Amino acid sequence: MTFTTTGIQRVNTRPDFPALERETLAWWEANDILEKYLHRNDESSERYSFLDGPITANNPMGVHHAWGRTYKDLFQRYQTMLGKKQRYQNGFDCQGLWVEVE
């Protein structure tokens, strides 16, 4: 890592994205980020429920599925930021069953 005289870090013109991802994941694991996130609102009296059914029960996943799931994920994260307790279990139907295999 090199810095200029202004203290701003130089940007690598050829970043090693897999190495950056490994470094980020190692930091997440070392700091227990996932567990902290999942349990940050455990003591909250406000709850938020979200049932997101299986998307690929009978068809292969398409771009439109990923787009919709991204929005659903963002909405759940927003509710977490508001301090609401949630159970994270996307991809199950209302009976708690995983995607069926045809």
PDB file of C-alpha atoms in Angstrom:
ATOM      1  CA  MET A   1       0.000   0.000   0.000  1.00  0.00           C
ATOM      2  CA  THR A   2       1.503   3.308  -0.987  1.00  0.00           C
ATOM      3  CA  PHE A   3       0.371   6.777  -0.077  1.00  0.00           C
ATOM      4  CA  THR A   4       0.939  10.071  -1.842  1.00  0.00           C
ATOM      5  CA  THR A   5       2.151  13.203  -0.073  1.00  0.00           C
ATOM      6  CA  THR A   6      -1.498  14.181   0.437  1.00  0.00           C
ATOM      7  CA  GLY A   7      -2.143  10.977   2.398  1.00  0.00           C
ATOM      8  CA  ILE A   8      -4.526   9.546  -0.179  1.00  0.00           C
ATOM      9  CA  GLN A   9      -3.974   5.904  -0.987  1.00  0.00           C
ATOM     10  CA  ARG A  10      -2.927   5.150  -4.543  1.00  0.00           C
ATOM     11  CA  VAL A  11      -5.371   3.019  -6.497  1.00  0.00           C
ATOM     12  CA  ASN A  12      -3.965  -0.172  -7.945  1.00  0.00           C
ATOM     13  CA  THR A  13      -4.565  -0.172 -11.695  1.00  0.00           C
ATOM     14  CA  ARG A  14      -4.594  -3.996 -11.736  1.00  0.00           C
ATOM     15  CA  PRO A  15      -6.411  -5.148  -8.613  1.00  0.00           C
ATOM     16  CA  ASP A  16      -6.421  -8.828  -7.695  1.00  0.00           C
ATOM     17  CA  PHE A  17     -10.151  -9.200  -7.014  1.00  0.00           C
ATOM     18  CA  PRO A  18     -10.007 -12.794  -5.715  1.00  0.00           C
ATOM     19  CA  ALA A  19      -7.279 -11.777  -3.240  1.00  0.00           C
ATOM     20  CA  LEU A  20      -9.296  -8.734  -2.149  1.00  0.00           C
ATOM     21  CA  GLU A  21     -12.339 -10.931  -1.590  1.00  0.00           C
ATOM     22  CA  ARG A  22     -10.315 -13.427   0.469  1.00  0.00           C
ATOM     23  CA  GLU A  23      -8.916 -10.547   2.541  1.00  0.00           C
ATOM     24  CA  THR A  24     -12.394  -9.118   3.139  1.00  0.00           C
ATOM     25  CA  LEU A  25     -13.859 -12.521   4.076  1.00  0.00           C
ATOM     26  CA  ALA A  26     -10.954 -13.155   6.463  1.00  0.00           C
ATOM     27  CA  TRP A  27     -11.642  -9.800   8.141  1.00  0.00           C
ATOM     28  CA  TRP A  28     -15.351 -10.660   8.431  1.00  0.00           C
ATOM     29  CA  GLU A  29     -14.506 -14.013  10.035  1.00  0.00           C
ATOM     30  CA  ALA A  30     -11.881 -12.533  12.382  1.00  0.00           C
ATOM     31  CA  ASN A  31     -14.352  -9.899  13.592  1.00  0.00           C
ATOM     32  CA  ASP A  32     -17.402 -12.216  13.692  1.00  0.00           C
ATOM     33  CA  ILE A  33     -19.352  -9.798  11.493  1.00  0.00           C
ATOM     34  CA  LEU A  34     -22.034 -12.235  10.294  1.00  0.00           C
ATOM     35  CA  GLU A  35     -22.997 -13.368  13.812  1.00  0.00           C
ATOM     36  CA  LYS A  36     -23.061  -9.779  15.064  1.00  0.00           C
ATOM     37  CA  TYR A  37     -25.336  -8.791  12.184  1.00  0.00           C
ATOM     38  CA  LEU A  38     -27.714 -11.730  12.570  1.00  0.00           C
ATOM     39  CA  HIS A  39     -28.108 -11.169  16.312  1.00  0.00           C
ATOM     40  CA  ARG A  40     -27.908  -7.385  16.582  1.00  0.00           C
ATOM     41  CA  ASN A  41     -31.654  -7.030  17.241  1.00  0.00           C
ATOM     42  CA  ASP A  42     -32.229 -10.138  19.382  1.00  0.00           C
ATOM     43  CA  GLU A  43     -33.523  -8.054  22.286  1.00  0.00           C
ATOM     44  CA  SER A  44     -35.846  -5.941  20.140  1.00  0.00           C
ATOM     45  CA  SER A  45     -39.561  -5.997  20.916  1.00  0.00           C
ATOM     46  CA  GLU A  46     -40.344  -5.087  17.297  1.00  0.00           C
ATOM     47  CA  ARG A  47     -40.447  -8.019  14.906  1.00  0.00           C
ATOM     48  CA  TYR A  48     -40.525  -8.200  11.143  1.00  0.00           C
ATOM     49  CA  SER A  49     -41.623 -11.261   9.176  1.00  0.00           C
ATOM     50  CA  PHE A  50     -40.968 -11.977   5.536  1.00  0.00           C
ATOM     51  CA  LEU A  51     -42.013 -15.133   3.696  1.00  0.00           C
ATOM     52  CA  ASP A  52     -40.149 -15.537   0.447  1.00  0.00           C
ATOM     53  CA  GLY A  53     -41.221 -18.641  -1.396  1.00  0.00           C
ATOM     54  CA  PRO A  54     -39.054 -20.847  -3.572  1.00  0.00           C
ATOM     55  CA  ILE A  55     -38.181 -19.295  -6.900  1.00  0.00           C
ATOM     56  CA  THR A  56     -36.935 -22.284  -8.850  1.00  0.00           C
ATOM     57  CA  ALA A  57     -39.386 -25.043  -8.005  1.00  0.00           C
ATOM     58  CA  ASN A  58     -40.037 -25.995 -11.624  1.00  0.00           C
ATOM     59  CA  ASN A  59     -37.833 -23.711 -13.730  1.00  0.00           C
ATOM     60  CA  PRO A  60     -34.167 -22.765 -13.893  1.00  0.00           C
ATOM     61  CA  MET A  61     -33.210 -19.511 -12.206  1.00  0.00           C
ATOM     62  CA  GLY A  62     -33.265 -16.480 -14.476  1.00  0.00           C
ATOM     63  CA  VAL A  63     -32.020 -12.910 -14.243  1.00  0.00           C
ATOM     64  CA  HIS A  64     -35.485 -11.729 -13.233  1.00  0.00           C
ATOM     65  CA  HIS A  65     -35.321 -14.022 -10.186  1.00  0.00           C
ATOM     66  CA  ALA A  66     -32.002 -12.531  -9.069  1.00  0.00           C
ATOM     67  CA  TRP A  67     -33.354  -9.012  -9.547  1.00  0.00           C
ATOM     68  CA  GLY A  68     -36.403  -9.715  -7.391  1.00  0.00           C
ATOM     69  CA  ARG A  69     -34.411 -11.464  -4.670  1.00  0.00           C
ATOM     70  CA  THR A  70     -32.002  -8.536  -4.527  1.00  0.00           C
ATOM     71  CA  TYR A  71     -34.859  -6.157  -3.762  1.00  0.00           C
ATOM     72  CA  LYS A  72     -36.271  -8.534  -1.154  1.00  0.00           C
ATOM     73  CA  ASP A  73     -32.854  -8.787   0.485  1.00  0.00           C
ATOM     74  CA  LEU A  74     -32.449  -5.004   0.536  1.00  0.00           C
ATOM     75  CA  PHE A  75     -35.860  -4.567   2.153  1.00  0.00           C
ATOM     76  CA  GLN A  76     -35.000  -7.063   4.889  1.00  0.00           C
ATOM     77  CA  ARG A  77     -31.671  -5.344   5.537  1.00  0.00           C
ATOM     78  CA  TYR A  78     -33.499  -2.023   5.832  1.00  0.00           C
ATOM     79  CA  GLN A  79     -35.853  -3.491   8.436  1.00  0.00           C
ATOM     80  CA  THR A  80     -32.801  -4.736  10.354  1.00  0.00           C
ATOM     81  CA  MET A  81     -31.313  -1.230  10.283  1.00  0.00           C
ATOM     82  CA  LEU A  82     -34.589   0.020  11.762  1.00  0.00           C
ATOM     83  CA  GLY A  83     -33.932  -2.290  14.727  1.00  0.00           C
ATOM     84  CA  LYS A  84     -36.498  -4.995  14.035  1.00  0.00           C
ATOM     85  CA  LYS A  85     -35.815  -8.607  14.945  1.00  0.00           C
ATOM     86  CA  GLN A  86     -36.098 -11.071  12.059  1.00  0.00           C
ATOM     87  CA  ARG A  87     -35.711 -14.713  11.284  1.00  0.00           C
ATOM     88  CA  TYR A  88     -33.596 -15.064   8.156  1.00  0.00           C
ATOM     89  CA  GLN A  89     -34.950 -18.019   6.207  1.00  0.00           C
ATOM     90  CA  ASN A  90     -35.495 -17.007   2.614  1.00  0.00           C
ATOM     91  CA  GLY A  91     -36.310 -19.520  -0.084  1.00  0.00           C
ATOM     92  CA  PHE A  92     -38.830 -21.561   1.880  1.00  0.00           C
ATOM     93  CA  ASP A  93     -42.541 -21.627   1.263  1.00  0.00           C
ATOM     94  CA  CYS A  94     -45.178 -21.001   3.922  1.00  0.00           C
ATOM     95  CA  GLN A  95     -44.928 -24.601   5.176  1.00  0.00           C
ATOM     96  CA  GLY A  96     -41.156 -24.297   5.674  1.00  0.00           C
ATOM     97  CA  LEU A  97     -40.351 -26.627   2.790  1.00  0.00           C
ATOM     98  CA  TRP A  98     -37.335 -26.079   0.585  1.00  0.00           C
ATOM     99  CA  VAL A  99     -37.535 -25.931  -3.203  1.00  0.00           C
ATOM    100  CA  GLU A 100     -39.047 -29.090  -4.646  1.00  0.00           C
ATOM    101  CA  VAL A 101     -37.118 -31.231  -7.098  1.00  0.00           C
ATOM    102  CA  GLU A 102     -39.132 -32.258 -10.116  1.00  0.00           C
TER     103      GLU A 102
END
